[in-house]
Coordinates of C-alpha atoms and ligand atoms in Angstrom, one line a residue:
X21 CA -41.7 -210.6 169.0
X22 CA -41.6 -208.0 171.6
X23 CA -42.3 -209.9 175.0
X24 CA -40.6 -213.2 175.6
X25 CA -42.4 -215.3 178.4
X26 CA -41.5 -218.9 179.8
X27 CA -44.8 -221.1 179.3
X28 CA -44.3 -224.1 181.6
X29 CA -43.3 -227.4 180.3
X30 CA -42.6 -231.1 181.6
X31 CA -39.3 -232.1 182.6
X32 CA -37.6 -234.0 179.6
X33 CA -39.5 -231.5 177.1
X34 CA -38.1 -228.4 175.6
X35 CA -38.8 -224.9 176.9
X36 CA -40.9 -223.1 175.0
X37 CA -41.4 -219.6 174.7
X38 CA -44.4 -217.5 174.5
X39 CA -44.2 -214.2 172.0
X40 CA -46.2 -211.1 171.9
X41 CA -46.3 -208.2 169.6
X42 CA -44.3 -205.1 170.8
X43 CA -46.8 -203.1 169.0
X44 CA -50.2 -204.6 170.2
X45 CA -48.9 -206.7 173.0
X46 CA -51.1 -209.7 172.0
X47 CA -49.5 -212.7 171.8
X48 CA -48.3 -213.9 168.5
X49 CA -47.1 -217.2 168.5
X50 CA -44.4 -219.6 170.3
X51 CA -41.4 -221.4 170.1
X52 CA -39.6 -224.5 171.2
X53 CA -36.2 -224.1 172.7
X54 CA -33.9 -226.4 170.3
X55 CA -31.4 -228.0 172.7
X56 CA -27.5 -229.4 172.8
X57 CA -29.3 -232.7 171.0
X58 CA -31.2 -231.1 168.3
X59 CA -28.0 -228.7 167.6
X60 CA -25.9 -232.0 167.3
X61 CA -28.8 -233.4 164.9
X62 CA -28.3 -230.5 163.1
X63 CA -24.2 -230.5 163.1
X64 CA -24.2 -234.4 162.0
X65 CA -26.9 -233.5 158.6
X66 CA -24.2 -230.3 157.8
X67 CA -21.1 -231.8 158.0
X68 CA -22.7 -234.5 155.4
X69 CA -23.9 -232.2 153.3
X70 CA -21.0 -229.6 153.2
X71 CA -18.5 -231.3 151.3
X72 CA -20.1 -232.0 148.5
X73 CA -21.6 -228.2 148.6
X74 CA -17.4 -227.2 148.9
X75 CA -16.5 -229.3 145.4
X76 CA -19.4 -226.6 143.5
X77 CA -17.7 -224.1 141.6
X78 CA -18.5 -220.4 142.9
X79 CA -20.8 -220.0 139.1
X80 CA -23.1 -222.8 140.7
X81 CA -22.8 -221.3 144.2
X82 CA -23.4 -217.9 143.1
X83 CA -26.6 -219.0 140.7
X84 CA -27.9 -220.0 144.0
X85 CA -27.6 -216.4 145.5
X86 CA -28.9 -215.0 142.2
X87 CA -32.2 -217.1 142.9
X88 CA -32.4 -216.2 146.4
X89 CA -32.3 -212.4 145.3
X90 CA -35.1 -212.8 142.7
X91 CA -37.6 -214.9 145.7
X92 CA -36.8 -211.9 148.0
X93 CA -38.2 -209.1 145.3
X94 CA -41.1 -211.5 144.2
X95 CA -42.2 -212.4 148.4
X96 CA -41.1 -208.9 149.8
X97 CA -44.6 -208.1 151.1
X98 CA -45.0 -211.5 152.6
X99 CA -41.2 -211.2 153.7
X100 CA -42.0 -207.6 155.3
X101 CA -45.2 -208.7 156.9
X102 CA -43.2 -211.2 159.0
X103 CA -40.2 -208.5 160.3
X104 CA -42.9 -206.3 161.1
X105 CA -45.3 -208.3 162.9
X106 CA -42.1 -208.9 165.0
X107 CA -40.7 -205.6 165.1
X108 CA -43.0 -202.9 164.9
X109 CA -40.9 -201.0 162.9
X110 CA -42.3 -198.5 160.0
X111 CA -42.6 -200.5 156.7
X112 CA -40.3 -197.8 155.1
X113 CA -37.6 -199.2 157.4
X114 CA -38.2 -202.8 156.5
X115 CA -38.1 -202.1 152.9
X116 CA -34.7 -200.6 153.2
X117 CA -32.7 -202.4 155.3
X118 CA -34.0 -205.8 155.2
X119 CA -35.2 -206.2 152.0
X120 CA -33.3 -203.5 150.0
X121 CA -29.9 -204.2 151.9
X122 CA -31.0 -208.4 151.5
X123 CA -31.2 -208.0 147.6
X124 CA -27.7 -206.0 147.5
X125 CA -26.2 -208.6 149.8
X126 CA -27.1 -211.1 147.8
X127 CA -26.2 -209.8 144.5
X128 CA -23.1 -208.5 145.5
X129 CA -21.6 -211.4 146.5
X130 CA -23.0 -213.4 143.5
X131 CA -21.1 -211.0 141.3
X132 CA -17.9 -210.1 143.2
X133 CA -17.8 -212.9 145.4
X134 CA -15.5 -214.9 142.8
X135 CA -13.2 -212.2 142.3
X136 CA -12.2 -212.4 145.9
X137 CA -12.0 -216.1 146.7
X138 CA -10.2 -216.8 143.4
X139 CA -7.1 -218.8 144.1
X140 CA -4.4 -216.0 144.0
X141 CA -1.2 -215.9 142.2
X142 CA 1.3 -213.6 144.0
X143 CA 4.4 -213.2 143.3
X144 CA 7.0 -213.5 145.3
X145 CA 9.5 -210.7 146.9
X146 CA 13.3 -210.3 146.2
X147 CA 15.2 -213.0 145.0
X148 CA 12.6 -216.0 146.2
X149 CA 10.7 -214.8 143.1
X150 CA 13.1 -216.3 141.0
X151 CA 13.1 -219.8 142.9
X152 CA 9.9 -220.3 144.1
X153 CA 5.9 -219.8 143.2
X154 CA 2.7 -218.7 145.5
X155 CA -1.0 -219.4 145.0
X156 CA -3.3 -219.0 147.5
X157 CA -6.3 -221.3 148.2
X158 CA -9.6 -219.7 150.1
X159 CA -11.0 -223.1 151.7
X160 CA -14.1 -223.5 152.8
X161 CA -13.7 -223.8 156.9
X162 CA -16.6 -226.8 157.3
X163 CA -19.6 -225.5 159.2
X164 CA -20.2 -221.8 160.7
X165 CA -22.3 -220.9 163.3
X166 CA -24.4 -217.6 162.8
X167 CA -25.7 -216.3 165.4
X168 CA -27.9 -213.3 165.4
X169 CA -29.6 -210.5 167.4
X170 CA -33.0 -209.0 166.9
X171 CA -32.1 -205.4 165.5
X172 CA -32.1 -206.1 162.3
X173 CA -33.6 -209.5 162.5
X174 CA -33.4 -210.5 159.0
X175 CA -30.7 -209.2 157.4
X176 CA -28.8 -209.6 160.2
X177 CA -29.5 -213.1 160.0
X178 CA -29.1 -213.3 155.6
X179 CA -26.0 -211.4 155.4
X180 CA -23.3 -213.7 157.3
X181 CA -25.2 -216.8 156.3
X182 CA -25.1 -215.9 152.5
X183 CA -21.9 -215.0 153.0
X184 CA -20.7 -218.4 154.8
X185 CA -22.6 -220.7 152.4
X186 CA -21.0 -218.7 149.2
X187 CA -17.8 -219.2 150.2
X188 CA -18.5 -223.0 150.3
X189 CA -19.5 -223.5 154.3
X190 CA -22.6 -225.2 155.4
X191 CA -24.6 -223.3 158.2
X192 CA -26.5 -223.4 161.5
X193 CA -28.3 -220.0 162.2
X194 CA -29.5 -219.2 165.4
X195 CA -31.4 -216.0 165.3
X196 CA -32.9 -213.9 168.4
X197 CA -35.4 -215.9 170.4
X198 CA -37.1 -211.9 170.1
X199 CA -37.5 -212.1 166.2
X200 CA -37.6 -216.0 165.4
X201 CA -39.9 -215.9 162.3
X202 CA -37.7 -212.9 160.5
X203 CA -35.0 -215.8 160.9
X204 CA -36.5 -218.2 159.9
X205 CA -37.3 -216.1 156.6
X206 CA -33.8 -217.0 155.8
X207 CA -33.9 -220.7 155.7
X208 CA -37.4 -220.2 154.0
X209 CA -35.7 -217.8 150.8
X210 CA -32.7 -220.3 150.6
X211 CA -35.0 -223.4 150.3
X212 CA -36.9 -221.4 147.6
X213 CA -34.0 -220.6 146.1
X214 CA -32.7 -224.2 145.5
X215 CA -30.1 -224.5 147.9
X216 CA -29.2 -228.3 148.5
X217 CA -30.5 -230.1 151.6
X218 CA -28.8 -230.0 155.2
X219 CA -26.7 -226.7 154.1
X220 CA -28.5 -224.7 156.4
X221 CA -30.2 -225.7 159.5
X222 CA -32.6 -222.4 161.5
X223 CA -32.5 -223.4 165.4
X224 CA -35.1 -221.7 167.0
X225 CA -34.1 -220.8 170.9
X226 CA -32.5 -218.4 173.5
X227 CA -28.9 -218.7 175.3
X228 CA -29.4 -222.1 175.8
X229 CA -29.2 -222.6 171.6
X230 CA -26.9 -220.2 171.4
X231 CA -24.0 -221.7 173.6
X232 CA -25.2 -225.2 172.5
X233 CA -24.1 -224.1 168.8
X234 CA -20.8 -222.7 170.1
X235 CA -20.1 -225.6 172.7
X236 CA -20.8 -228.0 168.9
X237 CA -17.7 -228.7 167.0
X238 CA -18.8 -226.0 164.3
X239 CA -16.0 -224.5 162.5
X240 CA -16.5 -220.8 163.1
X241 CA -18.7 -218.4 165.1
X242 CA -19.8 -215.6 163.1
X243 CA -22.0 -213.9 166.4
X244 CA -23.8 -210.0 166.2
X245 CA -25.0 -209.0 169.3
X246 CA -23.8 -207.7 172.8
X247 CA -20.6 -206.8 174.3
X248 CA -21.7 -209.3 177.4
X249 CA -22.8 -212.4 174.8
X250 CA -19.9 -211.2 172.8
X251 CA -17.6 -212.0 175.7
X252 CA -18.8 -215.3 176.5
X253 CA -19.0 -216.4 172.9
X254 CA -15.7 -215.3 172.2
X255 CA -13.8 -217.1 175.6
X256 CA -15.8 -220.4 174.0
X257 CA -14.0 -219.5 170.7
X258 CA -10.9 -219.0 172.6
X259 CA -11.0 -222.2 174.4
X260 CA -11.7 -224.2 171.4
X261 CA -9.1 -222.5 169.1
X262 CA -12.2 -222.1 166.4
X263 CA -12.1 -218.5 165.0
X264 CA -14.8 -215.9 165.6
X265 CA -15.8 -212.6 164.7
X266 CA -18.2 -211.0 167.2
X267 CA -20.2 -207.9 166.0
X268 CA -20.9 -206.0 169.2
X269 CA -22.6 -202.6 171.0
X270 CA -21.8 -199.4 170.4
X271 CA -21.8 -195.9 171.7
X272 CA -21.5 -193.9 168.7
X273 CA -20.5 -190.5 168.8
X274 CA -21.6 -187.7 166.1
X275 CA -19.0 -184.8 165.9
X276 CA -20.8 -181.5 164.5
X277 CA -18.1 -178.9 163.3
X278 CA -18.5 -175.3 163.5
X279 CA -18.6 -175.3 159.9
X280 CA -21.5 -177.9 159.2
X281 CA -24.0 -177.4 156.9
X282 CA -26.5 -177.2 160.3
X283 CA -29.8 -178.6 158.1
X284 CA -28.1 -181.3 157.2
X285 CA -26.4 -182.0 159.9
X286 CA -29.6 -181.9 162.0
X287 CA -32.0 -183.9 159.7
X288 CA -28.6 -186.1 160.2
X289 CA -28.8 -186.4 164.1
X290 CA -32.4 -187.1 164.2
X291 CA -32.4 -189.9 161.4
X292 CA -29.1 -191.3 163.1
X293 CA -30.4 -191.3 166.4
X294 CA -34.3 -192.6 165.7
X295 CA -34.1 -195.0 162.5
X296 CA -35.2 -198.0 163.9
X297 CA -36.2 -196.5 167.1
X298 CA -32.8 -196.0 167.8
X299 CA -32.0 -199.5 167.8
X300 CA -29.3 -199.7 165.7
X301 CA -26.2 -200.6 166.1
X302 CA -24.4 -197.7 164.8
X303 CA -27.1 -195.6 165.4
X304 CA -26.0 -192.4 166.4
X305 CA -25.9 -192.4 170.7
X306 CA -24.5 -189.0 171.3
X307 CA -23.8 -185.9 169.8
X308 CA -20.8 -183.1 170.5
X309 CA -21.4 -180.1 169.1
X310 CA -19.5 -176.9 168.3
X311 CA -20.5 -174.2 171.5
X312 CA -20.7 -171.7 168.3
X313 CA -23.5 -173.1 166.6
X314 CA -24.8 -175.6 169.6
X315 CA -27.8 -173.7 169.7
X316 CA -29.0 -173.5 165.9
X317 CA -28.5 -177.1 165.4
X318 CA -30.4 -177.7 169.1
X319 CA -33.7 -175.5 167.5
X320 CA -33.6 -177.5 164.2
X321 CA -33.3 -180.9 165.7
X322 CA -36.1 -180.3 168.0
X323 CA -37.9 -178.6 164.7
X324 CA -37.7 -182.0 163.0
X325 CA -38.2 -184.2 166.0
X326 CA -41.6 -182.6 166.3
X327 CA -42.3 -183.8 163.0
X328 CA -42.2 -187.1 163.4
X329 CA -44.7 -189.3 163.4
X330 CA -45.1 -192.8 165.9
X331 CA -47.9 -194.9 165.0
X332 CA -48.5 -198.6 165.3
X333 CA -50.1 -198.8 161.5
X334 CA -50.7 -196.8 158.4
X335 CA -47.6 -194.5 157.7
X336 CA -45.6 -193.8 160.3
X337 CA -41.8 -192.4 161.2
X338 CA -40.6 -193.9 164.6
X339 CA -41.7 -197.4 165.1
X340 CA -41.7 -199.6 168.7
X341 CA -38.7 -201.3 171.1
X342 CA -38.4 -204.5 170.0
X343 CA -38.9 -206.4 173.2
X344 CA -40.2 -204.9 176.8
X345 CA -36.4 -205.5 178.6
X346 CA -34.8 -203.2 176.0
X347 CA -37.7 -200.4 176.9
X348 CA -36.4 -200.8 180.5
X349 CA -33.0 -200.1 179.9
X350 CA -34.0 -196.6 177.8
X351 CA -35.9 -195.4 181.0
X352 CA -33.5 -196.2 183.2
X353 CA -31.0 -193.9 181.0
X354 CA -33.2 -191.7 180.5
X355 CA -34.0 -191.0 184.6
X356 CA -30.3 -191.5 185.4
X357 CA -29.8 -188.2 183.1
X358 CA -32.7 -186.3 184.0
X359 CA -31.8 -187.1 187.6
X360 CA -28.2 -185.7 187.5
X361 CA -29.6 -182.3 185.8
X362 CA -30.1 -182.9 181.8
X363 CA -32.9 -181.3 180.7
X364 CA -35.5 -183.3 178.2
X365 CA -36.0 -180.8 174.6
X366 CA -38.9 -183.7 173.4
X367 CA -40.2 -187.0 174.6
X368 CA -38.2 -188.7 177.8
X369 CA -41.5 -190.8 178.6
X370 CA -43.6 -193.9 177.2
X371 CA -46.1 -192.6 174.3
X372 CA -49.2 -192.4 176.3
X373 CA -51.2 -192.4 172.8
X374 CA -49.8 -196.2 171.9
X375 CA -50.9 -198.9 173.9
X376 CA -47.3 -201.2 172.4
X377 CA -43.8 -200.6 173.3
X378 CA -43.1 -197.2 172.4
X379 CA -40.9 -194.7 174.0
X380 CA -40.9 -191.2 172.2
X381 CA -38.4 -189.6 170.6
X382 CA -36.2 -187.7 173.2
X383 CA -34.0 -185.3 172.8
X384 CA -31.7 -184.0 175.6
X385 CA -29.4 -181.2 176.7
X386 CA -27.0 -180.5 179.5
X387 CA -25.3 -183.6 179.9
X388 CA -22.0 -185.3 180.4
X389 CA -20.4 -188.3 180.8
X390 CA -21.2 -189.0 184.4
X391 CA -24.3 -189.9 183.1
X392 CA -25.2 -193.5 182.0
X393 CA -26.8 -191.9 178.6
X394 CA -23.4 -190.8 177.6
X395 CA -21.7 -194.0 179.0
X396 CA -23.6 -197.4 178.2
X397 CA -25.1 -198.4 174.8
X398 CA -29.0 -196.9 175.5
X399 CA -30.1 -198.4 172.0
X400 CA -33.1 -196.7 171.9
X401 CA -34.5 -192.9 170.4
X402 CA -32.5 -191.1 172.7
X403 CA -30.4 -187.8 171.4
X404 CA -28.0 -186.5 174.0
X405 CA -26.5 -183.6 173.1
X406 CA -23.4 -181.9 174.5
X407 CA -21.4 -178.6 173.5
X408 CA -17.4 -178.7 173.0
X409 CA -15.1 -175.5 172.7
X410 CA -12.4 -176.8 170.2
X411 CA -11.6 -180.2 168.5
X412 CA -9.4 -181.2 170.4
X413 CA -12.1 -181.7 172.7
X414 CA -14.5 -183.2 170.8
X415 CA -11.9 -185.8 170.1
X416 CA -11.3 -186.4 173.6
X417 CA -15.0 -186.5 174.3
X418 CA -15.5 -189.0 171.3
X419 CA -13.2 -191.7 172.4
X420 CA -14.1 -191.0 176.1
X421 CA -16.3 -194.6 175.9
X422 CA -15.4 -198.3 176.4
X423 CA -16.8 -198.7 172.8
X424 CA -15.5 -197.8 169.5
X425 CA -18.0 -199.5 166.9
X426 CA -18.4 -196.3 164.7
X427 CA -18.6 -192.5 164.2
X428 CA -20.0 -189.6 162.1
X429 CA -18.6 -186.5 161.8
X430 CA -20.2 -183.2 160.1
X431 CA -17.7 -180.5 158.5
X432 CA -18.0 -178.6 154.9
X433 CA -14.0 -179.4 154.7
X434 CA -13.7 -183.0 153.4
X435 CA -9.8 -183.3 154.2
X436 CA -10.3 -181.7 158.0
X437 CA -12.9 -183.9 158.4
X438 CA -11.0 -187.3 157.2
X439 CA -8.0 -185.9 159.2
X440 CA -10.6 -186.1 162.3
X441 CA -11.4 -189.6 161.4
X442 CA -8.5 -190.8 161.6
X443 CA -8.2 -189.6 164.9
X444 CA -11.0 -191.6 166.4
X445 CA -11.1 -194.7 167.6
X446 CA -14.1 -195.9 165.7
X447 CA -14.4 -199.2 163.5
X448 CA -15.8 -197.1 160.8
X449 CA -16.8 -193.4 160.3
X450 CA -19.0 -191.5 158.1
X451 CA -18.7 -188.0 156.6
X452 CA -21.7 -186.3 156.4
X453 CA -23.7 -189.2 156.8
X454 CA -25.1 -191.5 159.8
X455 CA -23.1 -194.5 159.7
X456 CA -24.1 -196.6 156.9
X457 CA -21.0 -198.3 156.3
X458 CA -22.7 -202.4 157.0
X459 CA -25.0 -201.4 153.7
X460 CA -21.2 -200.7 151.9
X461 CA -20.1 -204.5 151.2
X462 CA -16.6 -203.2 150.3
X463 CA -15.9 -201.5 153.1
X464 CA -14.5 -203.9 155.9
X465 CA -16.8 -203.7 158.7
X466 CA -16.4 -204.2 162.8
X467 CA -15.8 -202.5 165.9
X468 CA -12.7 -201.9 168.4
X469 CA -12.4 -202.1 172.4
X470 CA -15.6 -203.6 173.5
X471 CA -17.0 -203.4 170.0
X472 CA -15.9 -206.4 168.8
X473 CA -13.3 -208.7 167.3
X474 CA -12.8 -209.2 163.2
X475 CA -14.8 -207.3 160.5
X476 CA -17.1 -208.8 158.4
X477 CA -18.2 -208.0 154.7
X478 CA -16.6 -207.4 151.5
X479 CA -13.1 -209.0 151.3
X480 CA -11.9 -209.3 154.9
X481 CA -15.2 -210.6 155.7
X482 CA -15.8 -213.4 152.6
X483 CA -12.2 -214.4 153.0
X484 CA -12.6 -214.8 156.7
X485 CA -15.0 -217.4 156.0
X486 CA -12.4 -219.3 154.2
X487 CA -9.1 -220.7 155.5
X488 CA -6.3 -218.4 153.1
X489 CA -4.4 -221.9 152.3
X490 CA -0.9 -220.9 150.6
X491 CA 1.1 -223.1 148.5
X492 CA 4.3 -223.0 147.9
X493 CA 5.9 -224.5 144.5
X494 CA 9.3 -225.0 144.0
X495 CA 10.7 -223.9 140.6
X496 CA 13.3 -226.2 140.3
X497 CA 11.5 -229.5 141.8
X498 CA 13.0 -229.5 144.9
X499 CA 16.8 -229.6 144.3
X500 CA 17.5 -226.6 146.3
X501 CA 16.2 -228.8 149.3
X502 CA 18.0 -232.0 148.2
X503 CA 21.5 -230.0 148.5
X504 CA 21.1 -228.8 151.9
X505 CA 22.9 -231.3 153.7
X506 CA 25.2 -231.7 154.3
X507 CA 26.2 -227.8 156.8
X508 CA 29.1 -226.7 156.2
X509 CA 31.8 -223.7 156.4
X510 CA 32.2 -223.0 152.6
X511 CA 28.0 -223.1 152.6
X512 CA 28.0 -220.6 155.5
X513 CA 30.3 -218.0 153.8
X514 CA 28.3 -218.1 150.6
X515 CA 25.2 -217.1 152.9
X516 CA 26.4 -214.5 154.6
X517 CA 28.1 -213.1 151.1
X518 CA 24.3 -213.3 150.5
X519 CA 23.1 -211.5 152.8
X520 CA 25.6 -208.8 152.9
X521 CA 25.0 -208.4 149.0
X522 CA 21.2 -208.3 149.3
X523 CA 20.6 -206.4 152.8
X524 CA 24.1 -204.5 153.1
X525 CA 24.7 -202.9 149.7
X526 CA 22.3 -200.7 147.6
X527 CA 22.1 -203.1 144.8
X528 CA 20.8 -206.0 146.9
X529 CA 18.3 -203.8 148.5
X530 CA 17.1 -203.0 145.2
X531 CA 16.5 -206.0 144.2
X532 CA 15.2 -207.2 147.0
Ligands
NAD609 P1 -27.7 -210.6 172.8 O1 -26.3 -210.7 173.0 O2 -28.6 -210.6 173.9 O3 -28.2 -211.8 171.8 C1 -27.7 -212.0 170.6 C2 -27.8 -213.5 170.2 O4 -27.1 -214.3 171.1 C3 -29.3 -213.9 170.3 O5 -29.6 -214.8 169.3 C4 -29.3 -214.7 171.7 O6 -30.2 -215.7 171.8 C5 -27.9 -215.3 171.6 N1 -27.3 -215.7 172.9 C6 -27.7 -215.2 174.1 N2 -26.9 -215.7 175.1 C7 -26.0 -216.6 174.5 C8 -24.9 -217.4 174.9 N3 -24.6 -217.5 176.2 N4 -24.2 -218.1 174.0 C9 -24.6 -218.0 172.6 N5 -25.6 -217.2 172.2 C10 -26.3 -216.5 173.1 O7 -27.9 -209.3 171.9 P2 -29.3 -208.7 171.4 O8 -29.9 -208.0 172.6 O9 -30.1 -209.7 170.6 O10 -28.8 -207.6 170.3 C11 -28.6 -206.3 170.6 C12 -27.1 -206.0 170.6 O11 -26.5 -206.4 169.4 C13 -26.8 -204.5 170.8 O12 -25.8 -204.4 171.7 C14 -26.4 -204.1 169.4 O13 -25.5 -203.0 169.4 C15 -25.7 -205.3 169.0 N6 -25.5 -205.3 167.5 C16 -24.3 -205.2 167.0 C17 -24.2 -205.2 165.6 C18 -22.8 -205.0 164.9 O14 -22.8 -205.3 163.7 N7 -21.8 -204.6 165.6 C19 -25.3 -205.3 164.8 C20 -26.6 -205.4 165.4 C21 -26.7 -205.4 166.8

């Protein structure tokens, strides 16, 4: 819900907020600010219901999931109706990464998800093999705290909350006070689905939920959103010695080598930089491109960007910002740039035809990094192009930012191009490809500098839900500890035969 407006209310009463649609503007419906009390209400019903929820064996957990993933095919209509009554965004786009990425999400995990939090065997290095034995445990942590932003404002909300309740966690969600009713689509599929009462709890609220949730006693903070909420979350983390992950903004940069295949690297920059309207988290924010062919790839963006099609119904390409302060930031971008000398190729202005949110697809040339467009996360379907001589520039250029969440680079030679990805400082990177690496559940997922802290997803992320418990097994019951007292000299000269025979000769260092 696009425009997020006070209504007044008594003192004692919750805030409430009024919603409108970013495509229409009318208003669509309110909410109720849940305060520090109702997040406590919720805290006290989790932590009752979570242990009992932790003794389940992953089969029973993951039959749950398996459920959840057949509601969300049978009520996807009803499901995408909600997102894009909130959104605006093309139905095409709901179906794929709300819906289509929800079903993976939850399949995924229900299949592989006992694989990785397995108690693990390992064995041990050296000569402690022979004396001692290693499982590690993958305990639940209690109860995490999700909170989500409005970008993708279901899945965003399903994926770390399927995630934290598989791994045997109760939850509180908080999604965006902008897209409410696509997060409380979540709570909706998991009653559906059969999950037992109190293990997830949907708060509905702004900041003031939010940092109730973190100021709780949960047990985590799983948080997607900005670098600014990011920081505050994460020093509330900090001071409370409860882990976090925080998902944050990026600035992502698109590296277009001399040898790209220039179509598809073009149909690439204008998918990257308007899915979503551009708000996307790894959506494509600036492009370098080799001075060689700067100019074909330029004339076949701008081909394809005239193609596009922004609408408020029927079939449509690029769909409306989210919420009205968002808008404000992409035209204050977009006049910082123009103002220093870029020059606009498409768009750089409201669509006059829509009466909603809508800012047109903009494509534009002659900047640099003095501009805020080049600088700050715009989040919004804005393609800044800039030439580069050589790569060693377009490196430089890349990792010019304060962000680092991700990057896509576009060469015909696969090992120059993974020798440039290593190169960047980028949580993930693509190779001929806009960054799609969230939708890849094995791949680890999260940002560096201001980008965040901790991935999420596949194992890193499912484990990080858990507290990696080892225990340690002594093969011999303990007598090895019963004969270490008493110290003494004849003891000390056995060790350090020890450890000259396994660290000082090649046959110790063999075995070892
Ligand atoms: P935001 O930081 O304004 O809000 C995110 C969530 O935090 C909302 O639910 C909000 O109500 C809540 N919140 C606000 N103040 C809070 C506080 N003091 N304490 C606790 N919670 C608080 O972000 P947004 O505008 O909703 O989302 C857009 C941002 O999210 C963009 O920067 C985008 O790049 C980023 N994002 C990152 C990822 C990722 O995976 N890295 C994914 C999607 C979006």
């Amino acid at each position: 819900m696009a425009i997020v407006t006070p209504i007044d209310t008594l003192p004692g009463q919750r805030r409430r907020l009024c919603l409108s649609s970013p495509a229409t503007g009318e208003t669509i419906g309110a909410i109720e600010v849940q305060n520090a009390d109702d997040v406590a209400a919720a805290l006290e019903v989790a932590r009752k219901a979570q242990p009992a929820w932790a003794e389940t064996s992953f089969e029973q957990r993951a039959r749950v999931m398996q459920r959840a993933a057949r509601v969300l095919v049978d009520r996807q209509d009803e499901f995408i109706d909600v997102v894009l009554r909130e959104s605006g965004k093309p139905r095409t786009e709901a179906l794929m990464m709300e819906i289509f990425a929800g079903c993976d999400a939850l399949t995924y995990y229900a299949k592989r998800g006992g694989s990785i939090l397995r108690s693990d065997k390992r064995t041990l290095h050296g000569m402690m093999r022979f004396m001692k034995q290693l499982r590690v445990v993958y305990q639940p942590l209690g109860v995490v705290g999700v909170i989500s932003p409005w970008n993708g404002p279901f899945i965003l909300s399903l994926n770390p909350t399927l995630q934290a309740l598989i791994a045997g966690n109760a939850v509180l969600l908080k999604p965006s006070e902008v897209t409410p009713s696509s997060g409380a689509l979540v709570g909706e599929l998991f009653e559906a689905a059969g999950l037992p009462d109190g293990l997830l709890t949907v708060l509905t609220g702004d900041a003031e939920t939010g940092a109730a949730l973190v100021e709780a006693g949960v047990d985590k903070i799983s948080f997607t959103g900005s670098v600014a909420t990011g920081r505050t979350v994460g020093a509330a983390c900090g001071r409370q010695l409860i882990p976090c992950t925080l998902e944050l903004g990026g600035k992502d940069p698109m590296i277009v080598c001399e040898d790209a295949n220039l179509d598809n690297a073009a149909a690439g920059a204008v998918v990257g930089a308007f899915m979503n309207a551009g708000q996307y988290c790894c959506g494509t924010e600036r492009v370098y491109v080799a001075n060689e062919i700067a100019d074909a790839f330029t004339s076949k963006v701008i081909e394809r960007v005239a193609k596009l099609r922004q609408g408020d119904s029927g079939e449509f390409d690029v769909g409306a910002i989210f919420w009205d302060r968002q808008l404000e930031i992409i035209e204050s971008h977009v006049s910082d740039a123009l103002s220093k000398g870029a020059v606009a190729l498409a768009g750089a202005r409201r669509n006059p035809n829509l009466s909603g949110l809508y800012y047109e697809p903009t494509v534009l040339t002659q900047v640099n990094h003095d501009m805020l467009v080049m600088r700050d996360e715009t989040f919004g379907p804005v393609l800044p192009i800039m030439r580069f001589n050589d790569i060693e520039e377009a490196v430089s250029l890349a990792n010019q930012t304060t962000y680092g969440l991700a990057a896509n680079i576009w060469t015909q030679d696969k090992r120059g191009g993974i020798a440039l990805a290593k190169r960047l400082k980028a949580g993930s990177v693509c190779i001929n490809d806009v960054t799609m690496t969230y939708g890849a559940p094995e791949a680890p997922f999260g940002g560096r500098k201001s980008s965040g802290v901790g991935q999420v997803n596949g194992v890193i992320g499912l484990r990080g839900f858990t507290h990696a418990q080892p225990i340690l097994i002594d093969r011999f019951g303990g007598r090895q500890t019963a004969d270490t007292y008493p110290y003494t000299s004849k003891k000390n000269a056995a060790m350090q035969r020890l450890i000259r025979l396994l660290f000082g000769t090649p046959l110790g260092r063999w075995l070892s």
